[in-house]
CSV table of C-alpha atoms (C1' of nucleotides) in Angstrom, one decimal:
chain,number,residue,atom,x,y,z
I,1,MET,CA,0.0,0.0,0.0
I,2,SER,CA,1.3,3.4,-1.0
I,3,LEU,CA,0.4,5.3,2.1
I,4,THR,CA,2.8,3.2,4.2
I,5,HIS,CA,5.6,4.0,1.7
I,6,ALA,CA,4.7,7.7,1.5
I,7,ILE,CA,5.0,7.9,5.3
I,8,LEU,CA,8.2,6.0,5.4
I,9,THR,CA,9.6,8.3,2.7
I,10,SER,CA,8.6,11.4,4.6
I,11,LEU,CA,9.9,10.1,8.0
I,12,LEU,CA,13.2,9.2,6.4
I,13,GLU,CA,13.6,12.8,5.1
I,14,ARG,CA,13.0,13.8,8.7
I,15,PRO,CA,11.5,12.1,11.7
I,16,CYS,CA,8.4,13.8,13.2
I,17,THR,CA,5.1,13.5,14.9
I,18,GLY,CA,1.8,12.3,13.4
I,19,ALA,CA,0.4,15.8,13.3
I,20,GLU,CA,3.5,17.1,11.5
I,21,LEU,CA,3.1,14.3,9.0
I,22,ALA,CA,-0.5,15.4,8.4
I,23,ARG,CA,0.7,18.9,7.8
I,24,ARG,CA,3.3,17.6,5.3
I,25,PHE,CA,0.6,15.7,3.5
I,26,ASP,CA,-1.3,19.0,3.3
I,27,LYS,CA,1.7,20.7,1.7
I,28,SER,CA,4.5,19.2,-0.3
I,29,LEU,CA,3.4,15.5,-0.1
I,30,GLY,CA,-0.1,16.6,-1.0
I,31,TYR,CA,0.5,17.1,-4.7
I,32,PHE,CA,1.1,13.4,-5.3
I,33,TRP,CA,-0.5,11.7,-2.3
I,34,GLN,CA,-3.2,12.7,0.2
I,35,ALA,CA,-4.1,11.5,3.7
I,36,THR,CA,-6.0,12.7,6.6
I,37,HIS,CA,-4.7,12.6,10.2
I,38,GLN,CA,-7.0,9.7,11.0
I,39,GLN,CA,-5.6,7.6,8.2
I,40,ILE,CA,-2.1,8.6,9.3
I,41,TYR,CA,-2.5,7.7,12.9
I,42,ARG,CA,-4.1,4.4,12.0
I,43,GLU,CA,-1.3,3.6,9.6
I,44,LEU,CA,1.4,4.7,12.0
I,45,GLY,CA,-0.1,2.3,14.6
I,46,ALA,CA,0.0,-0.6,12.2
I,47,MET,CA,3.5,0.3,11.1
I,48,GLU,CA,4.6,0.5,14.7
I,49,ARG,CA,3.1,-3.0,15.4
I,50,ASP,CA,4.9,-4.3,12.3
I,51,GLY,CA,8.2,-2.9,13.5
I,52,LEU,CA,8.7,-0.6,10.6
I,53,VAL,CA,8.8,2.6,12.7
I,54,ALA,CA,9.3,3.4,16.4
I,55,ALA,CA,8.2,6.3,18.6
I,56,ARG,CA,10.8,7.8,20.8
I,57,GLY,CA,9.8,7.7,24.4
I,58,LEU,CA,6.3,7.4,25.7
I,59,PRO,CA,3.7,4.7,24.8
I,60,SER,CA,0.7,5.8,23.0
I,61,THR,CA,-1.3,8.4,25.0
I,62,ARG,CA,-3.9,11.0,23.9
I,63,GLY,CA,-2.6,14.5,23.7
I,64,GLN,CA,1.0,13.5,24.1
I,65,GLN,CA,3.4,14.2,21.2
I,66,ARG,CA,5.1,11.1,19.8
I,67,HIS,CA,8.1,11.5,17.5
I,68,PHE,CA,8.4,8.7,15.0
I,69,GLU,CA,11.5,7.4,13.2
I,70,VAL,CA,12.1,4.7,10.7
I,71,LEU,CA,13.6,1.4,11.8
I,72,GLU,CA,15.9,-0.8,9.7
I,73,ALA,CA,13.0,-3.0,8.8
I,74,GLY,CA,11.2,0.1,7.5
I,75,THR,CA,14.0,1.2,5.3
I,76,ALA,CA,14.3,-2.4,4.0
I,77,GLU,CA,10.6,-2.5,3.2
I,78,LEU,CA,10.8,0.8,1.4
I,79,LEU,CA,13.8,-0.3,-0.6
I,80,ASP,CA,12.1,-3.5,-1.6
I,81,TRP,CA,8.8,-1.8,-2.6
I,82,CYS,CA,10.5,1.1,-4.4
I,83,GLY,CA,12.2,-1.2,-7.0
I,84,GLY,CA,8.8,-2.9,-7.8
I,85,GLN,CA,6.1,-2.1,-10.3
I,86,GLY,CA,2.7,-0.5,-10.2
I,87,GLU,CA,0.0,0.2,-12.7
I,88,PRO,CA,-1.0,3.8,-13.6
I,89,ARG,CA,-4.4,4.8,-12.4
I,90,PRO,CA,-6.9,5.7,-15.0
I,91,ILE,CA,-8.8,9.0,-14.5
I,92,ARG,CA,-11.8,8.8,-12.2
I,93,ASP,CA,-13.4,12.2,-12.2
I,94,GLU,CA,-16.8,13.3,-11.1
I,95,LEU,CA,-16.8,16.2,-13.6
I,96,MET,CA,-16.6,13.7,-16.5
I,97,VAL,CA,-19.6,11.8,-15.1
I,98,ARG,CA,-21.5,15.1,-14.9
I,99,ILE,CA,-20.6,15.9,-18.5
I,100,ARG,CA,-21.7,12.5,-19.8
I,101,ALA,CA,-24.9,12.7,-17.7
I,102,SER,CA,-25.7,16.2,-19.1
I,103,ALA,CA,-25.2,14.8,-22.6
I,104,VAL,CA,-27.9,12.2,-22.0
I,105,LEU,CA,-30.2,14.5,-20.1
I,106,GLY,CA,-29.9,17.3,-22.5
I,107,THR,CA,-31.2,20.0,-20.2
I,108,VAL,CA,-28.4,20.7,-17.7
I,109,ASP,CA,-25.8,23.4,-18.3
I,110,VAL,CA,-22.4,22.2,-17.2
I,111,THR,CA,-20.4,25.2,-18.5
I,112,ARG,CA,-20.8,26.9,-15.1
I,113,GLU,CA,-19.2,24.0,-13.3
I,114,LEU,CA,-16.6,23.8,-16.1
I,115,ARG,CA,-15.6,27.4,-15.5
I,116,ARG,CA,-15.4,26.8,-11.8
I,117,HIS,CA,-13.0,24.0,-12.3
I,118,GLN,CA,-11.0,26.2,-14.6
I,119,GLY,CA,-10.6,28.6,-11.8
I,120,LEU,CA,-9.7,25.9,-9.3
I,121,HIS,CA,-7.0,24.5,-11.6
I,122,GLU,CA,-5.7,28.0,-12.2
I,123,GLU,CA,-5.2,28.4,-8.5
I,124,THR,CA,-3.5,25.0,-8.0
I,125,LEU,CA,-1.2,25.7,-10.9
I,126,GLN,CA,-0.1,29.0,-9.4
I,127,ARG,CA,0.5,27.3,-6.1
I,128,TYR,CA,2.7,24.6,-7.7
I,129,GLN,CA,4.6,27.2,-9.7
I,130,LEU,CA,5.3,29.1,-6.6
I,131,ILE,CA,6.7,26.0,-4.9
I,132,ASP,CA,8.8,25.3,-8.0
I,133,ALA,CA,10.3,28.8,-8.0
I,134,LYS,CA,11.1,28.6,-4.3
I,135,ASP,CA,12.4,25.0,-4.0
I,136,PHE,CA,14.1,24.6,-7.4
I,137,PRO,CA,15.8,27.8,-8.5
I,138,PRO,CA,17.4,27.6,-11.9
I,139,ALA,CA,20.6,25.5,-11.7
I,140,VAL,CA,23.1,24.2,-14.3
I,141,ASN,CA,23.6,20.8,-12.7
I,142,ARG,CA,21.1,19.5,-10.2
I,143,SER,CA,21.8,16.3,-8.1
I,144,ALA,CA,19.8,13.2,-9.0
I,145,ALA,CA,17.8,13.5,-5.8
I,146,ASP,CA,16.8,17.1,-6.6
I,147,GLU,CA,16.0,16.1,-10.1
I,148,LEU,CA,13.7,13.4,-8.8
I,149,GLN,CA,11.9,15.6,-6.3
I,150,ARG,CA,11.4,18.2,-9.0
I,151,ALA,CA,10.0,15.6,-11.4
I,152,VAL,CA,7.2,14.9,-9.1
I,153,LEU,CA,6.3,18.6,-8.9
I,154,GLN,CA,6.6,18.9,-12.6
I,155,ALA,CA,4.0,16.2,-13.0
I,156,GLY,CA,1.6,18.2,-10.9
I,157,ILE,CA,2.3,21.3,-13.0
I,158,ALA,CA,1.9,19.4,-16.3
I,159,PHE,CA,-1.5,18.0,-15.2
I,160,GLU,CA,-2.8,21.3,-14.1
I,161,ARG,CA,-1.8,22.8,-17.5
I,162,SER,CA,-3.4,19.9,-19.2
I,163,TRP,CA,-6.6,20.5,-17.3
I,164,LEU,CA,-6.6,24.2,-18.1
I,165,ALA,CA,-6.1,23.6,-21.8
I,166,TRP,CA,-8.8,21.0,-21.9
I,167,CYS,CA,-11.3,23.3,-20.0
I,168,ALA,CA,-10.6,26.2,-22.5
I,169,GLN,CA,-11.0,23.9,-25.5
I,170,THR,CA,-14.1,22.3,-24.3
I,171,LEU,CA,-15.8,25.7,-23.4
I,172,HIS,CA,-14.9,26.9,-26.9
I,173,ASP,CA,-16.2,23.7,-28.6
I,174,LEU,CA,-19.5,23.8,-26.6
I,175,SER,CA,-20.1,27.4,-27.5
I,176,HIS,CA,-19.9,26.5,-31.2
I,177,ALA,CA,-22.0,23.3,-30.9
I,178,ALA,CA,-25.3,23.2,-32.8
I,179,GLN,CA,-28.1,24.6,-30.8
I,180,GLN,CA,-30.5,21.9,-31.9
I,181,PRO,CA,-29.6,18.2,-31.8
S,1,MET,CA,-21.7,9.0,-5.1
S,2,SER,CA,-20.6,9.0,-8.7
S,3,LEU,CA,-20.9,5.3,-9.4
S,4,THR,CA,-24.7,5.6,-9.0
S,5,HIS,CA,-24.8,8.5,-11.4
S,6,ALA,CA,-22.5,6.8,-13.9
S,7,ILE,CA,-24.8,3.8,-13.9
S,8,LEU,CA,-27.9,5.9,-14.2
S,9,THR,CA,-26.3,7.7,-17.2
S,10,SER,CA,-25.4,4.5,-18.9
S,11,LEU,CA,-28.9,2.9,-18.3
S,12,LEU,CA,-30.6,6.0,-19.7
S,13,GLU,CA,-28.6,5.7,-22.9
S,14,ARG,CA,-29.8,2.2,-23.1
S,15,PRO,CA,-31.3,-0.2,-20.5
S,16,CYS,CA,-29.3,-3.4,-20.0
S,17,THR,CA,-28.2,-6.2,-17.7
S,18,GLY,CA,-25.6,-5.9,-15.0
S,19,ALA,CA,-23.1,-7.9,-17.0
S,20,GLU,CA,-23.6,-5.6,-20.0
S,21,LEU,CA,-23.0,-2.6,-17.7
S,22,ALA,CA,-19.8,-4.2,-16.5
S,23,ARG,CA,-18.7,-4.5,-20.1
S,24,ARG,CA,-19.5,-0.9,-20.8
S,25,PHE,CA,-17.4,0.1,-17.8
S,26,ASP,CA,-14.6,-1.8,-19.4
S,27,LYS,CA,-15.0,0.1,-22.6
S,28,SER,CA,-16.4,3.5,-23.2
S,29,LEU,CA,-17.3,4.4,-19.7
S,30,GLY,CA,-13.9,3.1,-18.5
S,31,TYR,CA,-11.9,6.1,-19.6
S,32,PHE,CA,-13.6,8.3,-17.0
S,33,TRP,CA,-14.9,5.9,-14.4
S,34,GLN,CA,-14.2,2.3,-13.5
S,35,ALA,CA,-16.2,-0.4,-11.7
S,36,THR,CA,-16.0,-4.2,-11.3
S,37,HIS,CA,-19.1,-6.3,-11.7
S,38,GLN,CA,-19.2,-6.9,-7.9
S,39,GLN,CA,-19.4,-3.1,-7.4
S,40,ILE,CA,-22.0,-2.8,-10.1
S,41,TYR,CA,-24.3,-5.6,-8.7
S,42,ARG,CA,-24.1,-4.2,-5.2
S,43,GLU,CA,-24.9,-0.7,-6.4
S,44,LEU,CA,-27.8,-1.9,-8.7
S,45,GLY,CA,-29.2,-3.7,-5.6
S,46,ALA,CA,-29.1,-0.5,-3.6
S,47,MET,CA,-30.5,1.5,-6.4
S,48,GLU,CA,-33.3,-1.0,-6.8
S,49,ARG,CA,-34.1,-0.8,-3.1
S,50,ASP,CA,-34.1,3.0,-3.4
S,51,GLY,CA,-36.5,3.0,-6.3
S,52,LEU,CA,-34.1,4.6,-8.8
S,53,VAL,CA,-34.1,1.6,-11.2
S,54,ALA,CA,-36.2,-1.4,-11.8
S,55,ALA,CA,-35.6,-4.8,-13.3
S,56,ARG,CA,-38.0,-6.0,-15.9
S,57,GLY,CA,-39.5,-9.3,-14.9
S,58,LEU,CA,-38.0,-11.8,-12.5
S,59,PRO,CA,-36.9,-11.2,-8.9
S,60,SER,CA,-33.2,-11.5,-8.2
S,61,THR,CA,-32.0,-15.0,-9.0
S,62,ARG,CA,-28.5,-16.4,-9.7
S,63,GLY,CA,-27.8,-17.0,-13.3
S,64,GLN,CA,-30.9,-15.3,-14.5
S,65,GLN,CA,-30.5,-12.2,-16.7
S,66,ARG,CA,-32.1,-9.1,-15.3
S,67,HIS,CA,-32.7,-6.1,-17.6
S,68,PHE,CA,-32.6,-2.8,-15.7
S,69,GLU,CA,-34.2,0.5,-16.6
S,70,VAL,CA,-34.2,3.9,-15.0
S,71,LEU,CA,-37.3,5.0,-13.1
S,72,GLU,CA,-38.6,8.5,-12.8
S,73,ALA,CA,-37.0,8.9,-9.4
S,74,GLY,CA,-33.7,7.8,-11.0
S,75,THR,CA,-33.9,10.5,-13.7
S,76,ALA,CA,-34.8,13.1,-11.1
S,77,GLU,CA,-31.9,12.1,-8.9
S,78,LEU,CA,-29.5,12.3,-11.9
S,79,LEU,CA,-30.9,15.7,-12.9
S,80,ASP,CA,-30.5,17.0,-9.4
S,81,TRP,CA,-26.9,15.7,-9.0
S,82,CYS,CA,-25.8,16.8,-12.4
S,83,GLY,CA,-26.4,20.4,-11.8
S,84,GLY,CA,-24.4,20.3,-8.6
S,85,GLN,CA,-20.7,20.8,-7.8
S,86,GLY,CA,-17.8,18.6,-7.0
S,87,GLU,CA,-14.1,19.2,-6.3
S,88,PRO,CA,-11.4,18.1,-8.7
S,89,ARG,CA,-9.4,15.1,-7.4
S,90,PRO,CA,-5.7,15.8,-6.9
S,91,ILE,CA,-3.3,13.2,-8.4
S,92,ARG,CA,-2.7,10.1,-6.3
S,93,ASP,CA,-0.1,8.1,-8.1
S,94,GLU,CA,2.1,5.3,-6.9
S,95,LEU,CA,4.8,6.1,-9.3
S,96,MET,CA,5.2,9.5,-7.7
S,97,VAL,CA,5.6,7.9,-4.3
S,98,ARG,CA,8.3,5.6,-5.8
S,99,ILE,CA,10.1,8.6,-7.3
S,100,ARG,CA,10.1,10.5,-4.0
S,101,ALA,CA,11.2,7.3,-2.2
S,102,SER,CA,14.0,6.7,-4.6
S,103,ALA,CA,15.1,10.3,-4.1
S,104,VAL,CA,15.5,9.8,-0.4
S,105,LEU,CA,16.9,6.3,-0.7
S,106,GLY,CA,19.4,7.2,-3.4
S,107,THR,CA,20.2,3.7,-4.5
S,108,VAL,CA,17.1,2.7,-6.5
S,109,ASP,CA,16.8,3.2,-10.3
S,110,VAL,CA,13.3,4.2,-11.2
S,111,THR,CA,14.0,4.9,-14.9
S,112,ARG,CA,13.1,1.4,-15.8
S,113,GLU,CA,9.6,1.8,-14.2
S,114,LEU,CA,9.4,5.2,-15.8
S,115,ARG,CA,10.0,3.8,-19.3
S,116,ARG,CA,7.5,1.0,-18.6
S,117,HIS,CA,4.8,3.6,-17.8
S,118,GLN,CA,5.7,5.5,-20.9
S,119,GLY,CA,4.9,2.4,-22.9
S,120,LEU,CA,1.6,1.9,-21.1
S,121,HIS,CA,0.5,5.5,-21.6
S,122,GLU,CA,1.5,5.1,-25.3
S,123,GLU,CA,-0.9,2.2,-25.6
S,124,THR,CA,-3.7,3.9,-23.8
S,125,LEU,CA,-3.3,7.0,-26.0
S,126,GLN,CA,-3.5,5.0,-29.1
S,127,ARG,CA,-6.6,3.2,-27.9
S,128,TYR,CA,-8.3,6.5,-27.1
S,129,GLN,CA,-7.3,8.0,-30.5
S,130,LEU,CA,-8.8,5.0,-32.2
S,131,ILE,CA,-12.1,5.5,-30.4
S,132,ASP,CA,-12.0,9.2,-31.3
S,133,ALA,CA,-11.5,8.5,-35.0
S,134,LYS,CA,-14.3,5.9,-35.0
S,135,ASP,CA,-16.9,7.6,-32.8
S,136,PHE,CA,-16.3,11.2,-33.8
S,137,PRO,CA,-15.4,11.6,-37.4
S,138,PRO,CA,-14.6,15.2,-38.5
S,139,ALA,CA,-17.8,17.3,-38.7
S,140,VAL,CA,-18.6,20.9,-39.2
S,141,ASN,CA,-21.3,21.2,-36.7
S,142,ARG,CA,-21.7,18.7,-34.0
S,143,SER,CA,-24.7,18.5,-31.7
S,144,ALA,CA,-24.2,19.6,-28.1
S,145,ALA,CA,-24.6,16.1,-26.9
S,146,ASP,CA,-21.9,14.8,-29.3
S,147,GLU,CA,-19.7,17.7,-28.3
S,148,LEU,CA,-20.1,16.8,-24.6
S,149,GLN,CA,-19.4,13.1,-25.2
S,150,ARG,CA,-16.3,14.0,-27.2
S,151,ALA,CA,-15.1,16.4,-24.5
S,152,VAL,CA,-14.8,13.5,-22.0
S,153,LEU,CA,-12.7,11.4,-24.5
S,154,GLN,CA,-10.6,14.5,-25.2
S,155,ALA,CA,-9.8,14.8,-21.5
S,156,GLY,CA,-8.5,11.2,-21.6
S,157,ILE,CA,-6.4,12.0,-24.6
S,158,ALA,CA,-5.0,15.2,-23.1
S,159,PHE,CA,-4.0,13.4,-20.0
S,160,GLU,CA,-2.2,10.6,-21.8
S,161,ARG,CA,-0.3,13.1,-23.9
S,162,SER,CA,0.6,15.0,-20.7
S,163,TRP,CA,1.9,11.9,-19.1
S,164,LEU,CA,4.0,11.0,-22.1
S,165,ALA,CA,5.5,14.5,-22.3
S,166,TRP,CA,6.3,14.4,-18.6
S,167,CYS,CA,7.9,10.9,-18.9
S,168,ALA,CA,10.1,12.0,-21.8
S,169,GLN,CA,11.2,15.2,-20.0
S,170,THR,CA,11.9,13.4,-16.8
S,171,LEU,CA,14.0,10.7,-18.4
S,172,HIS,CA,15.9,13.4,-20.2
S,173,ASP,CA,16.5,15.5,-17.0
S,174,LEU,CA,17.5,12.4,-15.0
S,175,SER,CA,20.1,11.4,-17.6
S,176,HIS,CA,21.7,14.8,-17.3
S,177,ALA,CA,21.6,15.0,-13.5
S,178,ALA,CA,24.9,15.2,-11.6
S,179,GLN,CA,26.2,11.7,-11.0
S,180,GLN,CA,27.4,12.6,-7.5
S,181,PRO,CA,25.0,14.4,-5.1
P,1,DT,C1',-24.7,-35.7,-20.3
P,2,DA,C1',-20.4,-33.5,-19.3
P,3,DA,C1',-17.6,-29.4,-20.0
P,4,DG,C1',-17.4,-24.8,-20.7
P,5,DT,C1',-19.1,-20.2,-20.4
P,6,DC,C1',-22.0,-16.6,-19.0
P,7,DA,C1',-24.8,-13.9,-15.5
P,8,DT,C1',-25.4,-13.2,-11.0
P,9,DG,C1',-24.4,-13.2,-6.5
P,10,DT,C1',-21.9,-13.6,-1.4
P,11,DA,C1',-18.1,-12.8,1.9
P,12,DA,C1',-14.3,-10.7,3.7
P,13,DC,C1',-11.1,-7.4,3.7
P,14,DG,C1',-8.6,-2.9,2.8
P,15,DA,C1',-8.6,1.9,2.0
P,16,DG,C1',-10.6,6.3,2.6
P,17,DT,C1',-14.0,9.6,4.8
P,18,DT,C1',-16.8,11.8,8.4
P,19,DA,C1',-17.9,12.7,13.0
P,20,DC,C1',-16.7,12.9,17.3
P,21,DA,C1',-13.9,12.5,21.8
P,22,DT,C1',-10.1,13.3,25.1
P,23,DG,C1',-5.7,14.7,27.2
P,24,DA,C1',-2.0,18.3,27.0
P,25,DT,C1',-0.5,23.1,26.4
P,26,DT,C1',-0.9,28.0,26.0
P,27,DG,C1',-2.2,32.4,27.1
P,28,DA,C1',-5.8,35.9,28.3
A,1,DT,C1',-8.9,29.3,36.0
A,2,DC,C1',-11.2,29.4,31.8
A,3,DA,C1',-11.2,29.2,26.8
A,4,DA,C1',-8.8,28.1,22.8
A,5,DT,C1',-5.9,25.3,20.4
A,6,DC,C1',-3.1,21.3,19.5
A,7,DA,C1',-2.0,16.3,19.2
A,8,DT,C1',-3.8,12.1,19.5
A,9,DG,C1',-7.2,8.8,19.2
A,10,DT,C1',-11.9,6.0,18.4
A,11,DA,C1',-16.1,4.6,15.9
A,12,DA,C1',-18.9,4.0,12.1
A,13,DC,C1',-19.6,4.1,7.6
A,14,DT,C1',-18.8,4.0,2.3
A,15,DC,C1',-16.2,2.7,-1.5
A,16,DG,C1',-13.3,-0.4,-3.8
A,17,DT,C1',-10.9,-5.0,-4.4
A,18,DT,C1',-10.2,-10.0,-4.2
A,19,DA,C1',-11.7,-14.5,-3.9
A,20,DC,C1',-15.0,-17.5,-4.4
A,21,DA,C1',-19.8,-19.8,-5.3
A,22,DT,C1',-23.9,-21.1,-7.9
A,23,DG,C1',-27.6,-21.3,-11.3
A,24,DA,C1',-28.6,-21.1,-16.4
A,25,DC,C1',-27.4,-21.8,-21.1
A,26,DT,C1',-24.6,-23.8,-24.9
A,27,DT,C1',-22.4,-27.2,-27.5
A,28,DA,C1',-19.6,-31.1,-28.3
DNA sequence: TAAGTCATGTAACGAGTTACATGATTGA
DNA sequence: TCAATCATGTAACTCGTTACATGACTTA
């Protein structure tokens, strides 16, 4: 499961608490994997049981901070998984279902929702571009690790651009469609 | 939930059995929403209980074909949902986690997996383009419904192209990265 | 009539979401 | 000390996947 490996990766970069992990998933990790704090605590619990990570100090108590770090077995697990394979996920987007539904219903206007998505993707793109400018200033020769980190962000940027181009094209095509079927 | 509405949409286009629905999800519906036959039967059962769809003839029996059609309440539900809003889903891709993991581990080569994905996206793109050529031959003035149907397919095509461009760029960047961090 | 296939269905589990609860810490 | 906030945690539910089971139909 990828959440385990995303957590291992983040903890390897720097050990931290569950809440800090949740914050990272809201920020930099968020553009390629998401998780709520409930998922994270549940997963951390399972990983602790399995001996992949360990909390420094106290046993599990409400309200008490617990700093997690990756154990050897955790690194081994990540290494093993990282060299493996996984299939790409096809799109699964509600907006597409709405569009198909409106095609069969014939009476619903989806252009409003389309424009709204356009705005949302606009915002996301700007956010990603800001991170890109801040974290990856122009350089002649980046390290392999930097290049890999940047690649993930670039994927996010590419997708947002792709969405925006599609939104614009679709709005254009729809405005030129025949009024009567 | 979108599966309900995807099923309603497909049944409105043409009533059919659960197995036929599963086949449609494997084909044309599949490029924007996926579902296995188990999910579909479960959902059809729930929708039948809720009075959104009805099976012509027999009560539920193993092995016996059951043709479903949309009831008025089903059309009403779809109409209502279709005019609503939904947030775009951020990417959640295993490959991205692998890349980030390999960045922190430093010893795993992901270019092999990257190239494999490139091939897979190549195939998917070709499949979509074939559907496009077959279902939407060049026309001066398409109906709104056709334009909407085509928009969904175009989104799939745009994404595959985006993936391919990203794969190529990333492989290029990685080959030029500094050998020593 | 036996083998193979098709349509339907059940069971169990894993992943993700939503709502809520409780102990610790901070600062007015 | 009271309120607000933070970190952690529980419970219940939905969605999705995997594995398997069974009745009907086809055809060799």
